XYZ file of N, CA and C in Angstrom:
693
model
N 17.038 -101.447 -235.959
C 17.871 -101.724 -235.211
C 18.197 -102.976 -234.407
N 19.471 -102.875 -233.476
C 19.910 -104.087 -232.954
C 20.336 -104.432 -231.182
N 19.423 -104.981 -230.534
C 19.634 -104.671 -228.785
C 19.942 -106.453 -228.079
N 21.749 -105.502 -227.708
C 21.953 -106.970 -226.898
C 20.787 -107.051 -225.642
N 20.743 -108.110 -224.955
C 19.232 -108.173 -223.835
C 20.518 -109.398 -223.011
N 20.887 -108.372 -221.641
C 21.986 -109.231 -220.962
C 21.243 -109.507 -219.072
N 20.858 -111.143 -219.515
C 20.315 -111.075 -217.884
C 19.944 -112.484 -217.918
N 20.516 -113.000 -216.191
C 20.714 -115.088 -215.751
C 19.264 -115.466 -215.936
N 18.095 -114.936 -216.575
C 16.700 -115.506 -216.263
C 16.749 -115.425 -217.689
N 16.597 -116.969 -218.022
C 16.572 -117.265 -219.491
C 14.232 -116.254 -219.412
N 13.731 -116.574 -218.522
C 12.953 -116.048 -219.009
C 12.214 -115.179 -219.293
N 13.272 -114.102 -219.150
C 13.202 -112.648 -218.721
C 13.906 -112.383 -219.752
N 15.268 -112.821 -220.405
C 15.665 -112.689 -221.771
C 14.441 -113.006 -223.573
N 13.521 -113.406 -222.823
C 12.705 -114.708 -223.625
C 11.299 -113.340 -224.185
N 11.372 -112.922 -222.678
C 10.035 -111.577 -222.906
C 11.074 -110.539 -223.420
N 11.485 -110.082 -222.513
C 12.277 -109.476 -222.882
C 12.485 -108.639 -225.404
N 12.734 -110.302 -225.548
C 13.357 -109.957 -227.345
C 11.680 -109.955 -228.290
N 11.168 -111.024 -227.291
C 10.210 -110.860 -227.903
C 8.707 -109.264 -227.937
N 9.271 -108.529 -226.720
C 9.402 -106.875 -227.238
C 9.781 -106.267 -228.680
N 10.932 -106.760 -228.328
C 12.041 -105.620 -228.991
C 12.623 -106.160 -230.213
N 11.365 -107.466 -230.852
C 11.547 -107.974 -231.819
C 9.518 -107.294 -232.938
N 9.013 -107.793 -231.961
C 7.392 -107.032 -231.966
C 7.728 -105.452 -232.733
N 8.726 -104.543 -232.242
C 8.763 -103.293 -232.698
C 9.992 -103.592 -234.015
N 10.085 -104.428 -234.267
C 10.623 -104.527 -235.812
C 12.253 -104.512 -235.792
N 12.335 -104.770 -234.324
C 14.183 -104.892 -233.644
C 15.012 -106.144 -233.650
N 15.665 -106.555 -233.435
C 17.353 -107.752 -233.337
C 17.542 -107.570 -232.353
N 17.008 -108.613 -231.096
C 17.918 -108.868 -230.088
C 18.919 -110.239 -230.191
N 19.846 -109.898 -229.065
C 20.651 -111.449 -229.209
C 20.671 -111.180 -226.784
N 20.774 -112.608 -227.077
C 20.652 -112.850 -225.643
C 22.049 -113.403 -225.250
N 21.794 -112.870 -223.665
C 23.424 -112.975 -223.030
C 22.859 -113.261 -221.375
N 23.710 -114.393 -221.109
C 23.094 -114.777 -219.901
C 23.930 -115.051 -218.868
N 25.013 -114.137 -218.888
C 26.194 -113.130 -217.768
C 26.651 -112.040 -218.135
N 27.785 -111.480 -217.155
C 27.984 -110.445 -217.433
C 29.528 -110.354 -218.518
N 29.837 -111.146 -218.132
C 31.169 -111.936 -218.804
C 31.089 -111.698 -220.674
N 29.813 -112.876 -221.165
C 29.424 -113.046 -221.907
C 29.333 -111.557 -223.204
N 29.003 -110.279 -222.476
C 28.203 -109.404 -222.855
C 29.888 -108.559 -223.559
N 30.090 -108.513 -222.600
C 31.721 -107.524 -221.989
C 32.388 -108.269 -223.790
N 32.442 -109.478 -223.360
C 33.398 -109.652 -224.977
C 32.445 -109.793 -226.069
N 30.838 -109.992 -226.384
C 30.109 -109.387 -227.010
C 30.800 -107.664 -227.609
N 30.809 -106.953 -227.203
C 30.391 -105.665 -227.168
C 32.176 -104.635 -227.849
N 33.292 -106.153 -227.135
C 34.223 -105.747 -227.761
C 34.195 -106.129 -229.502
N 33.446 -107.483 -230.147
C 33.585 -107.731 -231.661
C 32.848 -107.059 -232.098
N 31.236 -107.102 -231.329
C 29.850 -106.199 -232.364
C 29.680 -105.176 -232.541
N 28.553 -104.633 -233.207
C 27.802 -103.377 -232.748
C 26.456 -103.132 -231.938
N 26.124 -103.043 -231.476
C 25.241 -103.335 -230.727
C 24.126 -101.826 -230.762
N 22.713 -101.008 -231.350
C 21.982 -100.069 -230.919
C 21.892 -99.332 -229.331
N 21.149 -100.182 -228.810
C 21.145 -100.391 -227.877
C 21.272 -101.322 -227.181
N 21.492 -101.395 -224.869
C 21.403 -102.514 -224.149
C 20.979 -103.004 -222.624
N 20.541 -103.855 -222.761
C 18.588 -104.041 -221.999
C 20.005 -104.757 -220.899
N 20.008 -103.851 -219.517
C 21.314 -104.187 -218.904
C 20.467 -104.545 -217.173
N 20.694 -106.546 -217.025
C 19.976 -106.534 -215.404
C 21.272 -106.844 -214.766
N 21.221 -106.285 -213.703
C 21.702 -105.702 -212.796
C 22.523 -107.245 -211.138
N 21.785 -107.603 -211.182
C 22.641 -108.196 -210.329
C 22.968 -110.490 -211.817
N 24.010 -110.261 -212.159
C 23.961 -110.997 -213.105
C 25.781 -111.877 -213.169
N 25.615 -112.980 -213.111
C 26.518 -114.065 -213.100
C 27.845 -113.043 -213.867
N 29.228 -113.300 -213.323
C 31.184 -112.591 -214.303
C 31.204 -110.974 -213.625
N 29.881 -110.291 -214.884
C 30.251 -109.326 -214.301
C 28.362 -108.501 -213.979
N 28.453 -107.344 -212.953
C 26.851 -107.434 -212.154
C 27.061 -105.456 -213.570
N 25.687 -105.576 -212.841
C 24.784 -104.027 -214.287
C 26.044 -103.007 -213.510
N 26.551 -102.229 -212.519
C 27.222 -101.882 -212.476
C 28.974 -101.998 -212.924
N 29.512 -103.709 -212.933
C 30.849 -103.527 -213.111
C 30.564 -102.947 -215.086
N 29.274 -104.279 -215.297
C 29.667 -103.656 -217.217
C 29.206 -101.750 -217.303
N 28.385 -101.436 -216.454
C 28.976 -100.270 -216.885
C 29.731 -98.971 -217.084
N 30.174 -99.154 -215.152
C 31.626 -98.673 -215.701
C 32.759 -99.018 -216.651
N 32.690 -100.669 -216.903
C 33.688 -101.213 -217.576
C 33.769 -100.577 -219.126
N 32.221 -100.211 -219.455
C 31.770 -98.982 -220.899
C 31.685 -98.548 -220.904
N 32.203 -97.515 -220.511
C 32.946 -95.714 -220.007
C 34.119 -95.723 -220.230
N 35.443 -96.671 -220.134
C 37.064 -97.797 -220.504
C 37.649 -97.392 -222.038
N 36.018 -98.449 -222.198
C 36.234 -99.782 -223.045
C 36.200 -99.984 -224.367
N 34.734 -99.537 -224.355
C 34.157 -99.401 -225.990
C 33.343 -97.823 -226.561
N 33.916 -98.303 -227.048
C 33.846 -96.606 -227.825
C 33.216 -96.547 -228.935
N 31.943 -95.647 -229.334
C 30.564 -95.144 -229.285
C 30.193 -96.039 -228.595
N 30.111 -95.773 -227.683
C 29.092 -96.711 -227.002
C 27.534 -96.648 -226.493
N 27.160 -97.845 -226.794
C 25.388 -97.635 -226.933
C 24.821 -97.356 -225.910
N 23.933 -96.296 -226.274
C 22.758 -95.950 -224.748
C 22.192 -97.712 -224.021
N 22.304 -96.902 -222.769
C 22.077 -98.222 -221.395
C 20.213 -98.266 -221.016
N 19.564 -99.099 -220.463
C 18.768 -99.379 -219.705
C 18.623 -99.996 -219.602
N 19.377 -99.913 -218.534
C 19.451 -100.957 -216.546
C 17.716 -100.946 -216.205
N 17.633 -102.216 -216.884
C 16.209 -103.263 -216.361
C 16.352 -104.428 -214.213
N 16.286 -103.519 -213.441
C 15.667 -104.670 -212.661
C 14.487 -104.652 -212.213
N 14.557 -105.646 -211.240
C 13.821 -105.554 -210.094
C 14.593 -104.981 -208.671
N 15.455 -104.050 -208.415
C 15.916 -103.355 -207.016
C 15.191 -101.925 -207.036
N 14.299 -101.680 -206.097
C 13.774 -99.913 -206.373
C 13.967 -98.975 -205.502
N 15.316 -99.122 -204.970
C 15.657 -98.085 -203.941
C 15.953 -96.654 -204.979
N 15.805 -95.373 -204.426
C 16.016 -94.956 -205.219
C 17.550 -94.436 -205.220
N 18.598 -94.757 -204.428
C 20.024 -94.893 -204.233
C 20.747 -96.003 -205.886
N 19.646 -96.353 -205.304
C 19.868 -97.774 -206.835
C 19.820 -97.513 -208.086
N 18.818 -96.112 -208.237
C 18.566 -95.751 -209.389
C 19.317 -94.749 -209.593
N 19.018 -93.682 -208.871
C 20.549 -92.650 -208.847
C 21.452 -93.178 -208.821
N 22.155 -94.654 -208.393
C 23.823 -94.343 -209.334
C 24.579 -95.454 -210.342
N 23.040 -95.763 -210.947
C 22.758 -96.059 -212.234
C 22.991 -95.480 -212.751
N 21.525 -94.490 -213.142
C 22.009 -93.408 -214.231
C 23.677 -92.230 -213.588
N 23.565 -91.654 -212.313
C 24.581 -91.274 -212.378
C 26.217 -92.936 -213.252
N 26.149 -93.657 -212.855
C 27.517 -94.328 -213.648
C 26.894 -94.600 -214.871
N 25.676 -93.677 -215.397
C 26.277 -93.688 -216.578
C 24.815 -94.635 -217.938
N 23.984 -95.482 -217.188
C 22.600 -96.213 -217.782
C 21.749 -94.795 -218.560
N 21.066 -94.467 -219.004
C 20.844 -93.991 -219.994
C 19.025 -93.697 -219.662
N 18.569 -94.670 -218.868
C 17.056 -95.042 -218.592
C 16.976 -96.254 -217.521
N 16.284 -96.180 -216.926
C 15.837 -97.265 -215.513
C 14.837 -97.900 -215.185
N 14.694 -99.175 -215.511
C 13.252 -100.414 -215.427
C 12.550 -100.636 -214.742
N 12.004 -100.632 -212.908
C 11.820 -101.578 -212.409
C 10.432 -102.507 -213.177
N 11.378 -103.810 -212.953
C 10.118 -104.452 -212.600
C 9.770 -105.227 -212.158
N 8.223 -105.656 -212.359
C 7.725 -106.051 -213.480
C 7.286 -104.794 -214.230
N 7.003 -104.971 -214.842
C 6.546 -103.290 -216.054
C 5.575 -103.949 -216.581
N 5.131 -103.343 -217.007
C 3.969 -103.511 -219.251
C 4.498 -103.625 -220.193
N 4.580 -104.575 -220.539
C 5.483 -104.881 -221.682
C 5.637 -103.516 -222.701
N 4.517 -102.650 -222.757
C 3.537 -102.269 -224.177
C 4.200 -100.470 -223.524
N 5.238 -99.676 -222.306
C 5.318 -99.004 -221.264
C 7.152 -99.445 -222.073
N 7.394 -100.859 -221.618
C 8.767 -101.470 -221.916
C 9.467 -100.527 -223.519
N 8.591 -101.370 -224.218
C 8.511 -101.248 -225.806
C 8.635 -99.878 -226.750
N 8.025 -98.432 -225.407
C 7.825 -97.293 -225.669
C 8.493 -96.861 -225.397
N 9.623 -96.976 -223.891
C 10.986 -96.779 -223.666
C 11.935 -96.728 -224.906
N 12.159 -98.529 -224.320
C 13.189 -99.033 -226.154
C 12.907 -98.474 -227.363
N 11.645 -97.931 -227.541
C 12.197 -97.119 -229.101
C 11.667 -95.825 -228.458
N 11.455 -95.035 -227.761
C 12.265 -93.335 -227.528
C 13.716 -93.141 -226.899
N 14.302 -94.474 -226.188
C 15.821 -94.320 -226.049
C 16.350 -94.288 -227.829
N 15.795 -95.222 -228.663
C 16.267 -95.862 -230.201
C 16.263 -94.290 -230.879
N 14.895 -93.445 -230.807
C 14.547 -92.461 -231.245
C 16.284 -91.659 -231.614
N 16.100 -91.187 -229.397
C 17.161 -89.969 -229.324
C 18.476 -90.596 -229.929
N 19.106 -91.637 -229.770
C 20.168 -92.064 -229.409
C 20.025 -92.117 -231.268
N 19.554 -92.421 -232.398
C 19.735 -91.800 -233.618
C 19.406 -90.333 -233.830
N 18.287 -89.748 -233.566
C 18.843 -88.538 -233.789
C 17.998 -88.310 -235.002
N 16.497 -88.837 -235.121
C 15.332 -88.531 -235.158
C 13.974 -89.716 -234.995
N 12.707 -88.883 -235.354
C 12.332 -88.963 -234.895
C 11.298 -90.738 -236.040
N 12.101 -90.412 -237.090
C 11.175 -91.448 -238.091
C 12.026 -90.588 -239.390
N 12.695 -91.981 -239.938
C 13.550 -92.483 -241.018
C 13.193 -91.106 -242.410
N 14.521 -90.196 -242.283
C 13.589 -89.599 -243.236
C 13.545 -90.070 -244.608
N 13.032 -90.082 -245.646
C 12.928 -90.517 -247.247
C 13.743 -90.074 -248.970
N 14.337 -88.846 -247.757
C 15.737 -88.603 -249.470
C 17.232 -87.760 -247.616
N 17.989 -87.307 -248.079
C 18.963 -87.225 -246.300
C 20.007 -86.583 -247.934
N 20.453 -85.763 -247.027
C 22.365 -84.576 -248.144
C 22.998 -85.056 -247.168
N 24.403 -85.726 -247.003
C 25.337 -85.784 -246.959
C 26.274 -85.318 -247.181
N 27.259 -83.603 -247.426
C 28.027 -83.340 -248.175
C 27.101 -83.246 -249.546
N 27.667 -83.672 -250.943
C 27.309 -83.500 -251.861
C 26.663 -85.011 -252.807
N 26.237 -85.788 -251.589
C 25.682 -86.806 -251.255
C 24.590 -87.096 -251.144
N 22.998 -87.185 -251.744
C 22.058 -87.176 -251.810
C 21.029 -88.200 -252.219
N 20.720 -88.923 -251.075
C 19.717 -90.676 -250.640
C 18.431 -90.590 -251.266
N 17.865 -90.391 -251.737
C 16.678 -90.606 -252.213
C 16.071 -93.114 -251.073
N 15.536 -92.259 -251.251
C 15.611 -94.472 -249.655
C 14.278 -94.067 -250.353
N 13.045 -93.618 -251.717
C 11.795 -94.260 -252.023
C 12.451 -94.541 -253.752
N 13.267 -94.238 -253.778
C 13.887 -94.718 -255.384
C 14.911 -96.125 -254.729
N 15.939 -95.201 -253.663
C 17.127 -96.457 -253.290
C 17.502 -95.958 -255.069
N 17.990 -94.117 -254.821
C 19.298 -94.080 -255.605
C 19.647 -92.737 -255.073
N 21.214 -92.647 -255.432
C 22.257 -91.679 -254.691
C 22.260 -90.643 -255.698
N 22.291 -89.696 -255.790
C 22.367 -88.039 -256.374
C 23.815 -88.279 -255.487
N 25.782 -87.583 -257.140
C 26.547 -87.475 -256.128
C 26.928 -86.277 -257.324
N 27.169 -85.379 -256.889
C 27.767 -83.769 -257.635
C 25.926 -83.817 -258.428
N 25.388 -83.897 -258.366
C 24.412 -84.001 -259.989
C 24.184 -84.657 -260.309
N 25.667 -85.933 -260.238
C 24.932 -86.905 -260.784
C 25.134 -88.172 -260.296
N 24.086 -89.497 -260.413
C 23.327 -90.497 -260.352
C 24.211 -91.543 -260.513
N 24.232 -91.945 -259.350
C 24.820 -93.186 -259.479
C 24.586 -94.539 -258.755
N 24.406 -95.122 -260.582
C 23.705 -96.549 -260.259
C 24.213 -97.622 -259.148
N 23.770 -98.478 -258.928
C 23.787 -99.045 -257.656
C 23.152 -99.897 -257.736
N 23.832 -101.258 -257.647
C 22.410 -101.726 -256.841
C 21.400 -102.089 -255.854
N 19.769 -103.299 -254.596
C 19.718 -102.837 -253.893
C 20.429 -102.783 -252.257
N 21.090 -103.765 -252.462
C 22.364 -103.770 -251.700
C 23.376 -102.909 -251.788
N 23.606 -102.732 -252.767
C 24.884 -101.569 -252.952
C 24.007 -100.386 -252.096
N 22.904 -99.761 -252.365
C 22.579 -98.540 -251.816
C 22.122 -97.999 -250.305
N 21.816 -99.824 -250.085
C 21.555 -100.592 -248.175
C 22.838 -100.110 -247.430
N 23.408 -100.398 -247.892
C 25.343 -100.825 -247.892
C 25.450 -99.358 -247.273
N 25.268 -98.182 -248.545
C 25.583 -96.951 -248.237
C 24.690 -96.580 -247.561
N 23.219 -96.463 -247.416
C 22.706 -95.651 -246.084
C 23.261 -95.918 -245.727
N 23.571 -97.464 -244.844
C 23.524 -97.370 -244.007
C 25.222 -97.008 -242.580
N 25.751 -97.460 -243.880
C 26.867 -96.631 -243.303
C 26.637 -94.554 -243.225
N 26.127 -93.702 -244.531
C 26.176 -93.063 -244.033
C 25.285 -92.766 -242.995
N 23.868 -92.778 -241.944
C 23.686 -93.103 -240.911
C 24.439 -93.291 -239.663
N 25.086 -93.998 -239.985
C 26.141 -94.561 -238.964
C 27.411 -93.666 -239.532
N 27.460 -93.295 -240.205
C 28.818 -92.319 -240.155
C 29.623 -91.779 -238.612
N 30.844 -92.055 -239.337
C 31.962 -92.067 -238.299
C 32.016 -92.465 -236.958
N 31.097 -93.801 -236.699
C 31.088 -95.275 -235.592
C 31.671 -97.275 -237.018
N 32.239 -97.040 -236.012
C 32.972 -97.854 -235.887
C 31.029 -99.090 -235.778
N 31.418 -100.491 -238.034
C 30.314 -101.386 -237.719
C 30.718 -102.627 -237.764
N 30.600 -103.094 -236.550
C 30.847 -104.548 -237.085
C 30.454 -105.372 -238.467
N 31.122 -106.521 -238.679
C 30.700 -107.028 -239.454
C 29.597 -108.102 -239.421
N 29.138 -108.209 -238.660
C 27.719 -109.294 -237.978
C 26.674 -108.152 -238.024
N 27.206 -106.855 -237.524
C 26.330 -105.832 -237.884
C 25.511 -105.585 -239.140
N 26.240 -105.289 -240.122
C 26.232 -104.627 -241.913
C 25.080 -105.535 -241.767
N 26.104 -107.327 -241.896
C 25.175 -108.583 -242.465
C 23.806 -108.634 -242.229
N 23.671 -108.556 -240.778
C 22.264 -108.493 -239.927
C 20.589 -107.425 -241.051
N 22.235 -105.958 -241.193
C 20.540 -105.191 -241.011
C 20.994 -105.546 -242.947
N 22.209 -105.283 -243.867
C 21.580 -105.023 -245.221
C 21.637 -106.724 -245.895
N 21.834 -107.876 -245.256
C 21.521 -108.918 -245.966
C 20.555 -109.741 -244.815
N 20.369 -109.800 -244.199
C 18.846 -110.274 -243.274
C 19.124 -111.387 -242.296
N 20.901 -111.326 -241.763
C 21.142 -113.125 -241.987
C 22.157 -112.999 -240.927
N 21.726 -113.699 -239.801
C 23.820 -114.134 -238.293
C 24.695 -114.503 -238.904
N 24.457 -115.586 -240.267
C 25.479 -116.982 -240.650
C 26.450 -115.824 -241.363
N 27.085 -116.617 -241.323
C 28.566 -116.245 -241.893
C 29.002 -115.777 -243.279
N 28.393 -115.017 -243.654
C 28.863 -114.515 -245.010
C 29.691 -114.541 -245.826
N 30.343 -115.007 -246.854
C 31.728 -114.812 -247.349
C 31.894 -113.712 -247.454
N 33.400 -113.848 -246.677
C 33.825 -112.172 -246.115
C 34.505 -111.651 -248.089
N 34.485 -112.144 -248.784
C 34.364 -111.447 -250.922
C 33.371 -110.769 -250.146
N 32.645 -111.440 -250.355
C 30.967 -110.764 -250.541
C 30.747 -109.811 -250.029
N 31.362 -109.687 -248.806
C 31.041 -108.418 -248.289
C 32.022 -106.776 -248.090
N 33.568 -107.479 -248.717
C 34.578 -106.688 -248.878
C 33.759 -106.524 -250.373
N 33.678 -106.919 -251.257
C 33.074 -106.702 -253.068
C 32.095 -106.049 -253.020
N 31.348 -105.841 -252.045
C 30.745 -104.726 -252.039
C 30.768 -102.975 -251.123
N 31.401 -103.216 -250.152
C 32.608 -102.330 -249.649
C 32.957 -102.060 -250.660
N 34.207 -101.963 -250.779
C 34.797 -102.091 -253.003
C 33.867 -100.483 -253.567
N 33.424 -102.048 -254.227
C 31.889 -101.463 -255.196
C 31.892 -99.808 -254.654
N 31.172 -99.654 -253.512
C 30.101 -98.870 -253.157
C 31.889 -97.205 -252.601
N 33.073 -98.003 -252.419
C 34.162 -96.910 -252.245
C 34.190 -96.489 -253.808
N 34.349 -97.099 -254.674
C 35.121 -96.965 -255.804
C 33.589 -95.614 -256.996
N 32.310 -96.046 -257.315
C 31.776 -96.105 -257.419
C 31.025 -95.085 -256.863
N 30.524 -94.737 -256.006
C 30.550 -93.274 -254.505
C 32.118 -91.885 -254.831
N 32.837 -92.631 -255.191
C 34.306 -91.476 -255.586
C 34.656 -91.278 -254.017
N 34.648 -92.879 -252.542
C 34.293 -91.854 -251.585
C 35.937 -91.452 -251.521
N 36.241 -90.293 -251.215
C 37.810 -90.144 -251.202
C 37.667 -89.084 -250.347
N 39.395 -88.548 -249.856
C 39.358 -87.246 -249.196
C 38.534 -86.109 -250.461
N 38.812 -86.452 -250.925
C 38.537 -84.877 -252.446
C 37.115 -84.393 -251.432
N 35.999 -85.560 -251.082
C 35.096 -85.218 -251.505
C 34.284 -86.198 -250.441
N 35.525 -85.354 -248.740
C 34.741 -85.451 -247.850
C 34.360 -87.025 -247.164
N 34.410 -88.229 -247.471
C 34.443 -88.758 -246.670
C 35.320 -89.769 -247.536
N 35.081 -90.149 -246.179
C 36.242 -92.629 -246.871
C 35.708 -93.476 -245.942
N 36.092 -94.255 -247.044
C 35.698 -96.167 -245.449
C 36.494 -96.682 -245.366
N 36.860 -96.078 -243.488
C 37.620 -97.287 -242.480
C 37.766 -98.664 -242.653
N 38.577 -99.223 -243.144
C 38.653 -101.122 -242.503
C 39.076 -101.152 -241.173
N 38.664 -101.538 -240.420
C 38.837 -102.105 -238.879
C 39.371 -103.604 -238.688
N 40.328 -103.429 -239.127
C 41.308 -104.420 -238.654
C 40.643 -106.115 -237.969
N 40.092 -106.395 -238.990
C 39.410 -108.187 -238.174
C 37.813 -107.649 -237.015
N 37.634 -107.127 -237.612
C 36.343 -106.202 -236.522
C 35.008 -105.298 -237.699
N 35.307 -104.696 -238.655
C 34.770 -104.485 -239.037
C 34.306 -102.647 -240.268
N 34.014 -102.251 -240.069
C 33.648 -100.944 -241.458
C 33.683 -99.332 -240.440
N 34.563 -98.306 -241.284
C 32.984 -97.218 -239.977
C 33.536 -96.238 -241.195
N 32.961 -95.499 -242.156
C 32.877 -94.290 -242.833
C 33.028 -92.919 -242.163
N 33.810 -91.987 -242.312
C 35.043 -90.995 -241.903
C 33.674 -89.950 -242.247
N 33.362 -88.918 -241.522
C 33.663 -88.135 -242.612
C 34.780 -87.054 -242.457
N 35.350 -85.957 -243.609
C 36.288 -85.744 -243.079
C 35.672 -84.005 -243.136
N 37.041 -83.148 -243.322
C 37.118 -81.728 -242.698
C 35.445 -81.044 -243.621
N 35.095 -81.787 -245.214
C 34.708 -81.360 -245.866
C 33.605 -81.788 -245.952
N 33.050 -82.676 -245.166
C 31.999 -83.827 -244.924
C 31.238 -83.281 -243.940
N 29.976 -83.131 -244.232
C 28.780 -82.958 -243.260
C 28.384 -84.476 -242.942
């Protein structure tokens, strides 16, 4: 999972980043609210950990902005030193999914991060196989069957397929796909990613007739759309 951490205290960002990485996730740090909002417009995150008092936009302003500006808004944990019951109530009513008061034990923070990510992904653990319409994904063997016919995919093609089906109807940025499938935040050649998407689309016959299609979001990334006969 990919987590955005916004706090103007660099030590707090590093502290939370170590917790996130310790749970097997990737984090991106932001020192002010404007940097975070700019990133949310061009990138994909599974969770945002948000401080209340920051330069640029405050945590509350970001929560209100996200409701209007961000499609598929990721869950948000507000983490702040503000302890007043009214502040907690205001943040939760504005859209925060959880509220953590600083300081907090790292084990508790990790548990609450994982709880939010489990709820947002709709599962407590990755299943070894999954079915989406007529497509069956075997994550152990890294194989896909479509209408009882096995489709030959490379390892990266399978990972891309699995990522897109798990996030169907959600727009994924190019950077998110690169970091998840290729484990790099470097600028992967556009033709490499586009080539893999094209191969997956062709090999799996992701067409309206089969219930799914891959939609290109110009300048951003891709979305696997579920159509009327998909699930």
